Coordinates of C-alpha atoms and ligand atoms in Angstrom, one line a residue:
X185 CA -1.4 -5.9 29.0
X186 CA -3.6 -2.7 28.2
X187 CA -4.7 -2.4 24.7
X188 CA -2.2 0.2 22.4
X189 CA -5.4 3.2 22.0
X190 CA -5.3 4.2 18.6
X191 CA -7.1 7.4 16.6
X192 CA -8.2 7.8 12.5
X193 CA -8.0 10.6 10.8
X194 CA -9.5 10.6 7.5
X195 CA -13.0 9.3 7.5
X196 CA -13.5 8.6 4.0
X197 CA -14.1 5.6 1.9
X198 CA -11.5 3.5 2.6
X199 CA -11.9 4.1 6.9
X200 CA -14.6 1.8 6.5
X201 CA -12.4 -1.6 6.0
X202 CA -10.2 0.2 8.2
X203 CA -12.5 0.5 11.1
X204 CA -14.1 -2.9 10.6
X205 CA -10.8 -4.7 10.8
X206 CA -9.0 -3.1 13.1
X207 CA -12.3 -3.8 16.0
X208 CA -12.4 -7.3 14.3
X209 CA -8.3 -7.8 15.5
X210 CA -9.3 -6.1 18.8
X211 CA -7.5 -2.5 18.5
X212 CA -9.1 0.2 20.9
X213 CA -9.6 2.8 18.1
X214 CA -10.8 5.5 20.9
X215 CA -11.5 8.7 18.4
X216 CA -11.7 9.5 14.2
X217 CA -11.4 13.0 13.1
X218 CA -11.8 14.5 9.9
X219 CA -11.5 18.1 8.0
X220 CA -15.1 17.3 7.8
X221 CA -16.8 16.7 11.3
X222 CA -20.0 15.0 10.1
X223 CA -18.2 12.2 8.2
X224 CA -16.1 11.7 11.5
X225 CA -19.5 11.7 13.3
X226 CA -21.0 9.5 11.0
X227 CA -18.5 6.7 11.4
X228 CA -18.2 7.1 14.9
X229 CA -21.3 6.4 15.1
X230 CA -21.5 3.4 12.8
X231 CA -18.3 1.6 14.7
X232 CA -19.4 2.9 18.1
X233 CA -16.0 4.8 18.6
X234 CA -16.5 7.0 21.5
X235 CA -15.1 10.3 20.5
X236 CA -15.6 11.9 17.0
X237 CA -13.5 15.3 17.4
X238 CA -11.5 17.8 15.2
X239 CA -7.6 16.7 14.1
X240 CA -6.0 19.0 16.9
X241 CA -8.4 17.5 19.6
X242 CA -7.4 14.0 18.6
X243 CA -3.8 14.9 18.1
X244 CA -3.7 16.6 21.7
X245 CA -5.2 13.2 23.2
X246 CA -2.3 12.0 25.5
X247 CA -4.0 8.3 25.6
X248 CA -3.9 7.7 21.9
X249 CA -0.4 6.2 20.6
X250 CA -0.9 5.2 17.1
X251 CA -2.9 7.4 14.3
X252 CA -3.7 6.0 11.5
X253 CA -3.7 8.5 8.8
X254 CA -6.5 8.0 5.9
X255 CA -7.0 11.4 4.4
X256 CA -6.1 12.4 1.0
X257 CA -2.3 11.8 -0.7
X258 CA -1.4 15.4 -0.1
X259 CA -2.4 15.7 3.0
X260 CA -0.2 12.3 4.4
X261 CA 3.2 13.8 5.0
X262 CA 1.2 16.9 7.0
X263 CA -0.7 14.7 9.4
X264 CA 2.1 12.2 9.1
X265 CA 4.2 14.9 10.5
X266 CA 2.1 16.6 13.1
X267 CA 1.2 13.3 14.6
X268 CA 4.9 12.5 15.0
X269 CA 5.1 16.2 16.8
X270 CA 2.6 15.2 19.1
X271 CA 4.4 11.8 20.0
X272 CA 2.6 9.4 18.2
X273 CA 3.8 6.4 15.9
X274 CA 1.8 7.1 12.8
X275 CA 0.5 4.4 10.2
X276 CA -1.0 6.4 7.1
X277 CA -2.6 5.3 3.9
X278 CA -0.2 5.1 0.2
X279 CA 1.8 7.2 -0.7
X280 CA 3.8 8.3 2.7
X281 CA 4.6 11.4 1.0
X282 CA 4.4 13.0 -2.5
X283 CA 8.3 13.3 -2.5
X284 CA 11.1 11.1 -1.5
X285 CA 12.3 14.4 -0.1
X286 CA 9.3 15.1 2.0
X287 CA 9.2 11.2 2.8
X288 CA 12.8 11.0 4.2
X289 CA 11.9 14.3 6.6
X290 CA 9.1 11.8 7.9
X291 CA 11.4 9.0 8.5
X292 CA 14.3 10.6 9.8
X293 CA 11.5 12.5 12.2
X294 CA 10.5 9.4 13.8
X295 CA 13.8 7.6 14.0
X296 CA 14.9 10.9 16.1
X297 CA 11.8 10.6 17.8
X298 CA 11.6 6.8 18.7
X299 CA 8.4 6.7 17.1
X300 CA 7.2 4.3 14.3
X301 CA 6.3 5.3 11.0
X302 CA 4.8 2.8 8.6
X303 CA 2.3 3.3 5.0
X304 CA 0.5 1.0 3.3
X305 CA -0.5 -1.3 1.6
X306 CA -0.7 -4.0 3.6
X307 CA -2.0 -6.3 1.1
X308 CA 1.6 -7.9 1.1
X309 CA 0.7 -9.6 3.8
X310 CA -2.1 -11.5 2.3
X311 CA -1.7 -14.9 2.0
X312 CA -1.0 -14.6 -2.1
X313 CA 1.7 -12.8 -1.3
X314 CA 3.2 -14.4 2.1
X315 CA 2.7 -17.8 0.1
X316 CA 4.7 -16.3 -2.7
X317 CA 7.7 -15.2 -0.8
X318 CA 7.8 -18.9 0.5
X319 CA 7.8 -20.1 -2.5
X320 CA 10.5 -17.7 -4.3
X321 CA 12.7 -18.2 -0.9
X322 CA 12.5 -22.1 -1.1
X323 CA 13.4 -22.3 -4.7
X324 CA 10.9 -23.6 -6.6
X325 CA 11.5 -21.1 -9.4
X326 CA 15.3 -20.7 -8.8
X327 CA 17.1 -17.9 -9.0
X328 CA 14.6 -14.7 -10.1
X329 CA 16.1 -13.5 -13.0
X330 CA 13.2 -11.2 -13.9
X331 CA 9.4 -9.6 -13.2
X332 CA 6.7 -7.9 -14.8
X333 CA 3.9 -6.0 -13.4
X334 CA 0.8 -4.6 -14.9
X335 CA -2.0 -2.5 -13.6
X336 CA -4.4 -1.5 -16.8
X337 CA -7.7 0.4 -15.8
X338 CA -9.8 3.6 -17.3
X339 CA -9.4 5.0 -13.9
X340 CA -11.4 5.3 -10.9
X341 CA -14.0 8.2 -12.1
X342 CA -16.6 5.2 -12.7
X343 CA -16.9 4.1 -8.9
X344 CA -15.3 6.7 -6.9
X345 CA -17.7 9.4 -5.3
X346 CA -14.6 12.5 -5.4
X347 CA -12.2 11.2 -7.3
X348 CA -10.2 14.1 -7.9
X349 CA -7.4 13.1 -6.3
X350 CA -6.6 10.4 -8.4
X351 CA -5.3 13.3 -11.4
X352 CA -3.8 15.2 -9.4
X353 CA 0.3 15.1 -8.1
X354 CA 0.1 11.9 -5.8
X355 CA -2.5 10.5 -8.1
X356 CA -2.1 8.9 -11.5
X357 CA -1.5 5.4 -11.9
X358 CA 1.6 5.0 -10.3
X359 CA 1.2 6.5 -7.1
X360 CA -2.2 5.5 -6.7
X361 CA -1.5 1.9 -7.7
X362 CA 2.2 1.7 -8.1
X363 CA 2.5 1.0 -4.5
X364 CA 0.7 -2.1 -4.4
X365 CA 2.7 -3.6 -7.1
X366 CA 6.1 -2.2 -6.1
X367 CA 5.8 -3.2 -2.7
X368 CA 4.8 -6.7 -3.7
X369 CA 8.4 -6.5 -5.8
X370 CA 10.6 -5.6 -2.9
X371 CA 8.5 -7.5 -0.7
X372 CA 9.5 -10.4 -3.3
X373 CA 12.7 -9.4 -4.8
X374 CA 14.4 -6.9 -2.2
X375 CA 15.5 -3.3 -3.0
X376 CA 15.8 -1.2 -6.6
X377 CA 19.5 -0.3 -7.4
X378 CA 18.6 1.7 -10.7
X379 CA 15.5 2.4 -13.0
X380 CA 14.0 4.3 -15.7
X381 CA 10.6 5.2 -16.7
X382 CA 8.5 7.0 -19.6
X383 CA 5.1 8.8 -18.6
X384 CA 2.6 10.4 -20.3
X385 CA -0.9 12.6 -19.8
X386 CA -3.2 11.1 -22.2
X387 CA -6.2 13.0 -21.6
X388 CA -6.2 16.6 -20.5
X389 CA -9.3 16.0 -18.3
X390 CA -11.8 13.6 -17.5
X391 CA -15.9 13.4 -17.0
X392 CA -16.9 11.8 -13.9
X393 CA -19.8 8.8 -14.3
X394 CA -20.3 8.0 -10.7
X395 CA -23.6 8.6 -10.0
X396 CA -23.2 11.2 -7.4
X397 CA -21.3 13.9 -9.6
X398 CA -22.1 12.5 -13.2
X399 CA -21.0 14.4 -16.2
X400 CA -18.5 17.1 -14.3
X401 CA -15.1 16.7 -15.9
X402 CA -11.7 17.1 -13.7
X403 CA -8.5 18.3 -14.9
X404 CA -5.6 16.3 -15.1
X405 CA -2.3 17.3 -13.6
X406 CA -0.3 13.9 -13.5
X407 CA 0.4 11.4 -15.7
X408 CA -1.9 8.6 -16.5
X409 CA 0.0 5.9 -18.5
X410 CA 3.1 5.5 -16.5
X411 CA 5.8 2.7 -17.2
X412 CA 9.3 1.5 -15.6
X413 CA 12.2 -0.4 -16.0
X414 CA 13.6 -1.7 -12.6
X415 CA 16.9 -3.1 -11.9
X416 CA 16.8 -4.7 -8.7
X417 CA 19.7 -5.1 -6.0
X418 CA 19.6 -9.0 -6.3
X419 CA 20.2 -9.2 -10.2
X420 CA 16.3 -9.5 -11.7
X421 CA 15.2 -7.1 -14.0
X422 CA 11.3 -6.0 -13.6
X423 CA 9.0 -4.0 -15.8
X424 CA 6.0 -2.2 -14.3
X425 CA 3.0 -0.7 -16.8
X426 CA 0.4 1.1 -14.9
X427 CA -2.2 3.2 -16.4
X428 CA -5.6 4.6 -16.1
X429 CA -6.0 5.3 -19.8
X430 CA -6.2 1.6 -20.7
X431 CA -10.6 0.0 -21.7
X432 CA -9.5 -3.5 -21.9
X433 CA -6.3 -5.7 -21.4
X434 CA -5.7 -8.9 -21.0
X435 CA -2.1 -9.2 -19.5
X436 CA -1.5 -10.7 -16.4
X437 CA -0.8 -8.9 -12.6
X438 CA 2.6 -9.9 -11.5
X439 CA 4.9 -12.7 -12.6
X440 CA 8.0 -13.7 -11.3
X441 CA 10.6 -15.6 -14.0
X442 CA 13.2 -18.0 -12.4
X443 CA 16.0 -20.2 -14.0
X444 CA 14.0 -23.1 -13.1
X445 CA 10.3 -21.7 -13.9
X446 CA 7.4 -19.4 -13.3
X447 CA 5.2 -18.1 -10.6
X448 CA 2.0 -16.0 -11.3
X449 CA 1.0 -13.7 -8.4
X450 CA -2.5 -12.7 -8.6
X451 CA -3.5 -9.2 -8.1
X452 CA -1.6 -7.4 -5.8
X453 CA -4.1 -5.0 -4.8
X454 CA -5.8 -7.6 -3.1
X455 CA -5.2 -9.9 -0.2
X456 CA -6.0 -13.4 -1.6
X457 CA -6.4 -15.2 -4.9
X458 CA -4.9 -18.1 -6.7
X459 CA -1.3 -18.4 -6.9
X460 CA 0.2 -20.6 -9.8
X461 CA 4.1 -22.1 -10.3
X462 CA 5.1 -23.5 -13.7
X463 CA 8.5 -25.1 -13.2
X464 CA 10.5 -26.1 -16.7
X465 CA 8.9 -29.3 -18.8
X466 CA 6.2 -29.1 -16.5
X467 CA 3.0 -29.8 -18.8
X468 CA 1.1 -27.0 -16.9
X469 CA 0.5 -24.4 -14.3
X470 CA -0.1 -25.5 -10.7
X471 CA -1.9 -23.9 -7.9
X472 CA -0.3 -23.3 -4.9
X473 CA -2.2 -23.3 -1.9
X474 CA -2.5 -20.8 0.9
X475 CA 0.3 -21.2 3.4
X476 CA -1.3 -18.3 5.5
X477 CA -4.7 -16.6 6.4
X478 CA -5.5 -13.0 5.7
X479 CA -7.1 -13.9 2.3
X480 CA -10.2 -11.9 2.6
X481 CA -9.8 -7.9 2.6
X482 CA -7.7 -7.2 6.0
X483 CA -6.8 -3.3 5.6
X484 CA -5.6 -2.2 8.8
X485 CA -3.3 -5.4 9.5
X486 CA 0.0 -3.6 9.2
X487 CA -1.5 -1.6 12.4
X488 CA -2.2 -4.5 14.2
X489 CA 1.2 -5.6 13.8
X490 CA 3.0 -2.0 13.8
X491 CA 1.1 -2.6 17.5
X492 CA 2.5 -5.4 18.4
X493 CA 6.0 -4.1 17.5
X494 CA 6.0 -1.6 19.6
X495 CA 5.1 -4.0 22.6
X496 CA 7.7 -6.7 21.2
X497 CA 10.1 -4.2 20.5
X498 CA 10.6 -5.9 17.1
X499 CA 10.6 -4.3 13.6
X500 CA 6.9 -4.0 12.0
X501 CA 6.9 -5.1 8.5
X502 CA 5.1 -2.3 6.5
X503 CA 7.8 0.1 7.8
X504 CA 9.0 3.5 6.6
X505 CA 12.0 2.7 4.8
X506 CA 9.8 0.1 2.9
X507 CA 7.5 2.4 2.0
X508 CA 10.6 5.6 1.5
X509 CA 12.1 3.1 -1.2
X510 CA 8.5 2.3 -2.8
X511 CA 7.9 6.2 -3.5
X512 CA 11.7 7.2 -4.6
X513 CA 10.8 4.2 -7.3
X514 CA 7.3 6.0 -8.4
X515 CA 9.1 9.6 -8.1
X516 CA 12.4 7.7 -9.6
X517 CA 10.4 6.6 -12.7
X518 CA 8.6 10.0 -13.2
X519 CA 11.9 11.9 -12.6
X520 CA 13.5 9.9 -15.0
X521 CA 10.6 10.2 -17.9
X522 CA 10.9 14.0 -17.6
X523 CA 14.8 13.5 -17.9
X524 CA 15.5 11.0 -20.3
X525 CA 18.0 9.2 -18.2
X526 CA 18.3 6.4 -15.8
X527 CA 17.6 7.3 -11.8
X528 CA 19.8 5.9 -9.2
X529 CA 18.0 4.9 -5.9
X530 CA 19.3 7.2 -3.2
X531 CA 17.4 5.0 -0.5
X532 CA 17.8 0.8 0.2
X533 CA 15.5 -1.2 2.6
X534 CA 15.7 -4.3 3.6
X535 CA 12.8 -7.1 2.9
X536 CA 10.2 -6.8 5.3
X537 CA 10.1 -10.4 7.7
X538 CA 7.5 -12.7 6.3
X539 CA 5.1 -14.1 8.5
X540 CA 5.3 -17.6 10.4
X541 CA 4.2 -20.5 8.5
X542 CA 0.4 -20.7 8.9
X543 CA -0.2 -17.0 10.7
X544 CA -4.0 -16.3 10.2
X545 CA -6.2 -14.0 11.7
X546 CA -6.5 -16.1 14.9
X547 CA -2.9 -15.4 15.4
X548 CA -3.5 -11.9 15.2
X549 CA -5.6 -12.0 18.0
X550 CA -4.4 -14.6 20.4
X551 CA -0.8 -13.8 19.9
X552 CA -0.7 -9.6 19.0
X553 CA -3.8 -8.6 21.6
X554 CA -3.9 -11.8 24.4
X555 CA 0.0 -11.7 25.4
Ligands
NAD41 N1 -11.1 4.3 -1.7 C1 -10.4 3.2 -1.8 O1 -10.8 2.1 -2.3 C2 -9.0 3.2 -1.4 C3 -8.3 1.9 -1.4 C4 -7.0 1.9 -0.9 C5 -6.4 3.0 -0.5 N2 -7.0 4.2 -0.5 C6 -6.3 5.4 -0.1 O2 -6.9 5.9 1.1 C7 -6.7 7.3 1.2 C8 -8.1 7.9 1.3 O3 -8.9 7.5 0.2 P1 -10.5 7.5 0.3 O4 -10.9 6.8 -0.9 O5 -10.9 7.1 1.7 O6 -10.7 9.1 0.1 P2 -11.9 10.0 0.6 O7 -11.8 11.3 -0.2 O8 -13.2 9.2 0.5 O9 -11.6 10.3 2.1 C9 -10.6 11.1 2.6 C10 -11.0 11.8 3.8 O10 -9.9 12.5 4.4 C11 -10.5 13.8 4.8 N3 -9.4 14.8 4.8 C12 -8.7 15.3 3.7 N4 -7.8 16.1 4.1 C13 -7.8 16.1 5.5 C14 -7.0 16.8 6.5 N5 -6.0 17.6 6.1 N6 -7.3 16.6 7.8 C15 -8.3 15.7 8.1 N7 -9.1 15.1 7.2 C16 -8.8 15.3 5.9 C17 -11.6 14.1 3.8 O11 -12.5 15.1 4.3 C18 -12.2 12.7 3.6 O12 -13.2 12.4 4.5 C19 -6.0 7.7 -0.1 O13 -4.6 7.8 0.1 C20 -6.3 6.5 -1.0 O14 -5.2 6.4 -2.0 C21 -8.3 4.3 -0.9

């Protein structure tokens, strides 16, 4: 069966992984556009992707079905939506939107369209996490009666070579991170009935000490420190702290608290890592080991099986609604800092399938690509 064609636009940073993976799972990614023409040219070049055009050319290609959108948070929903326009399902990089408002327009535009519409991450279908749904599923903790999830950094001004979007609206913490850790949740636990939050702006600006700009300081214009209380569908109770104001901690990523014990989940922002259980009177934490592959860095997976989808006809796993409920709980938690109340989710989703026991990257290519 021919190949779906796919396009990038956004060819930043993080289209590097992108590009890599998606060739290494045998995608045809036939064009990359940016804003900025030379760094489309450039990675075009470096990937051998034929065409390196403008947004509009790529967007006017009638071969290309999937784009996967990597620009900048506020640009997401806008090439989100015009790629829908041109009748293409659309994959694009956290946060789908910066509003739930602006998100549900996306979703309900594709579902009238019979396109797909999908976001990142992907990284909850590593095998950490895939092994850790297994493990909360077949009850080795019990019932989950409660989670916590941190994220403590001093921001990404040290590595990152523009990181101005990370203070701006669609930046901070929560929406720049929050999505890896809330998806991971939902992923784990299902949907968010309720939650509050408390946010603050620590710094009014901050001095960049990547090499590149060194010593020019950025406003801020979103919160930095960013906490929430979750009440989820299923009964558990979850607290999330993420922060880029934050030197040193030494807390731990995400755990999961059953009646019968423990699991820590390593770092959700990654694809692998060692996953531990604890179960009561046990003497001490054991590892659990990988029940999947995709334990090395596999950006760009949720395309591969978003294409797949489409061919099957099945669901794809990082869908919209996923990733609609994910933002109205990083909105939801801001909105309710700025209020002083409790938010009530206005959106639900449903878990997203787990994989097959022992689904690795050869899977990926001999079942998604070969059928
Ligand atoms: N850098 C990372 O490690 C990383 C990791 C995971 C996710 N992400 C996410 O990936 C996205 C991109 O991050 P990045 O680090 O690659 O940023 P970046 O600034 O390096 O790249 C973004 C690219 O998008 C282009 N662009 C911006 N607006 C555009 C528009 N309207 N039309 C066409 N092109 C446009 C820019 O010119 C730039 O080349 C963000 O949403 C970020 O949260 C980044």
């Amino acid at each position: 069966m021919a190949q779906i064609k796919v396009g990038v636009i956004g060819c930043g940073v993080i289209s590097e992984i992108y590009l890599k993976n998606c060739q290494m799972f045998g995608m045809d990614v036939v064009a990359c556009a940016d804003i900025d023409v030379e760094r489309a040219r450039s990675r075009a070049a470096q990937f051998g992707i034929a065409r390196a055009c403008s947004v509009e050319e790529l967007l006017a290609d009638p071969e290309i079905e999937i784009v996967i959108n990597l620009t900048i948070p506020n640009a997401h929903a806008d090439i989100a939506r015009q790629a829908l326009l041109a009748g293409k399902h659309v994959h694009s990089e956290k946060p789908l939107a910066l509003n739930t408002e602006e998100g549900k327009a996306l979703v309900e535009l594709a579902n009238s369209r019979g396109l797909r519409i999908g976001a990142a991450p992907d990284t909850f279908l590593g095998s950490h996490l895939q092994t850790a749904r297994k493990v909360i599923d077949d009850g080795w903790i019990g019932r989950p009666i409660a989670a916590t999830a941190f994220m403590m950094s001093h921001g990404p001004e040290r590595w990152h070579p523009n990181p101005d979007f990370f203070y701006q609206p669609g930046g901070g913490p929560m929406f720049d991170m929050g999505p890896y850790y809330l998806t991971a949740l939902v992923h784990l636990l299902g949907p968010v009935r309720q939650l509050a939050g408390i946010a603050q702006t620590t710094f009014a600006e901050r001095v960049i000490t990547g090499a590149n700009r060194f010593g020019e300081r950025i406003p801020v214009s979103t919160p930095t420190h960013v906490t929430g209380l979750l009440q989820f569908e299923q009964g558990a109770v979850g607290t999330i702290v993420t922060s880029f104001d934050v030197w040193h901690s030494e807390l731990p990523r995400i755990e999961i608290y059953g009646t019968e014990g423990t699991l820590a989940v390593p770092d959700p922002n990654y694809f692998g890592g060692v996953l531990r259980v604890r179960r009561q009177g046990a003497e001490q934490w054991t590892e659990v080991a990988p029940l999947f592959g995709f334990s090395e860095n596999r950006r760009g997976l949720a395309v591969a099986d978003m294409a797949d989808a489409i061919k099957t006809g099945r669901p794809h796993r990082a869908n919209g609604e996923l990733a609609l409920h994910v933002l109205e709980m990083m909105e939801g938690i801001h909105v309710s800092s700025a209020s002083g109340r409790h938010y009530e989710m206005t959106t639900r989703c449903e878990r997203p399938l787990p994989w097959p026991v022992g689904f690795d990257e050869e899977g990926v290519r001999l079942s998604f690509f070969h059928r």
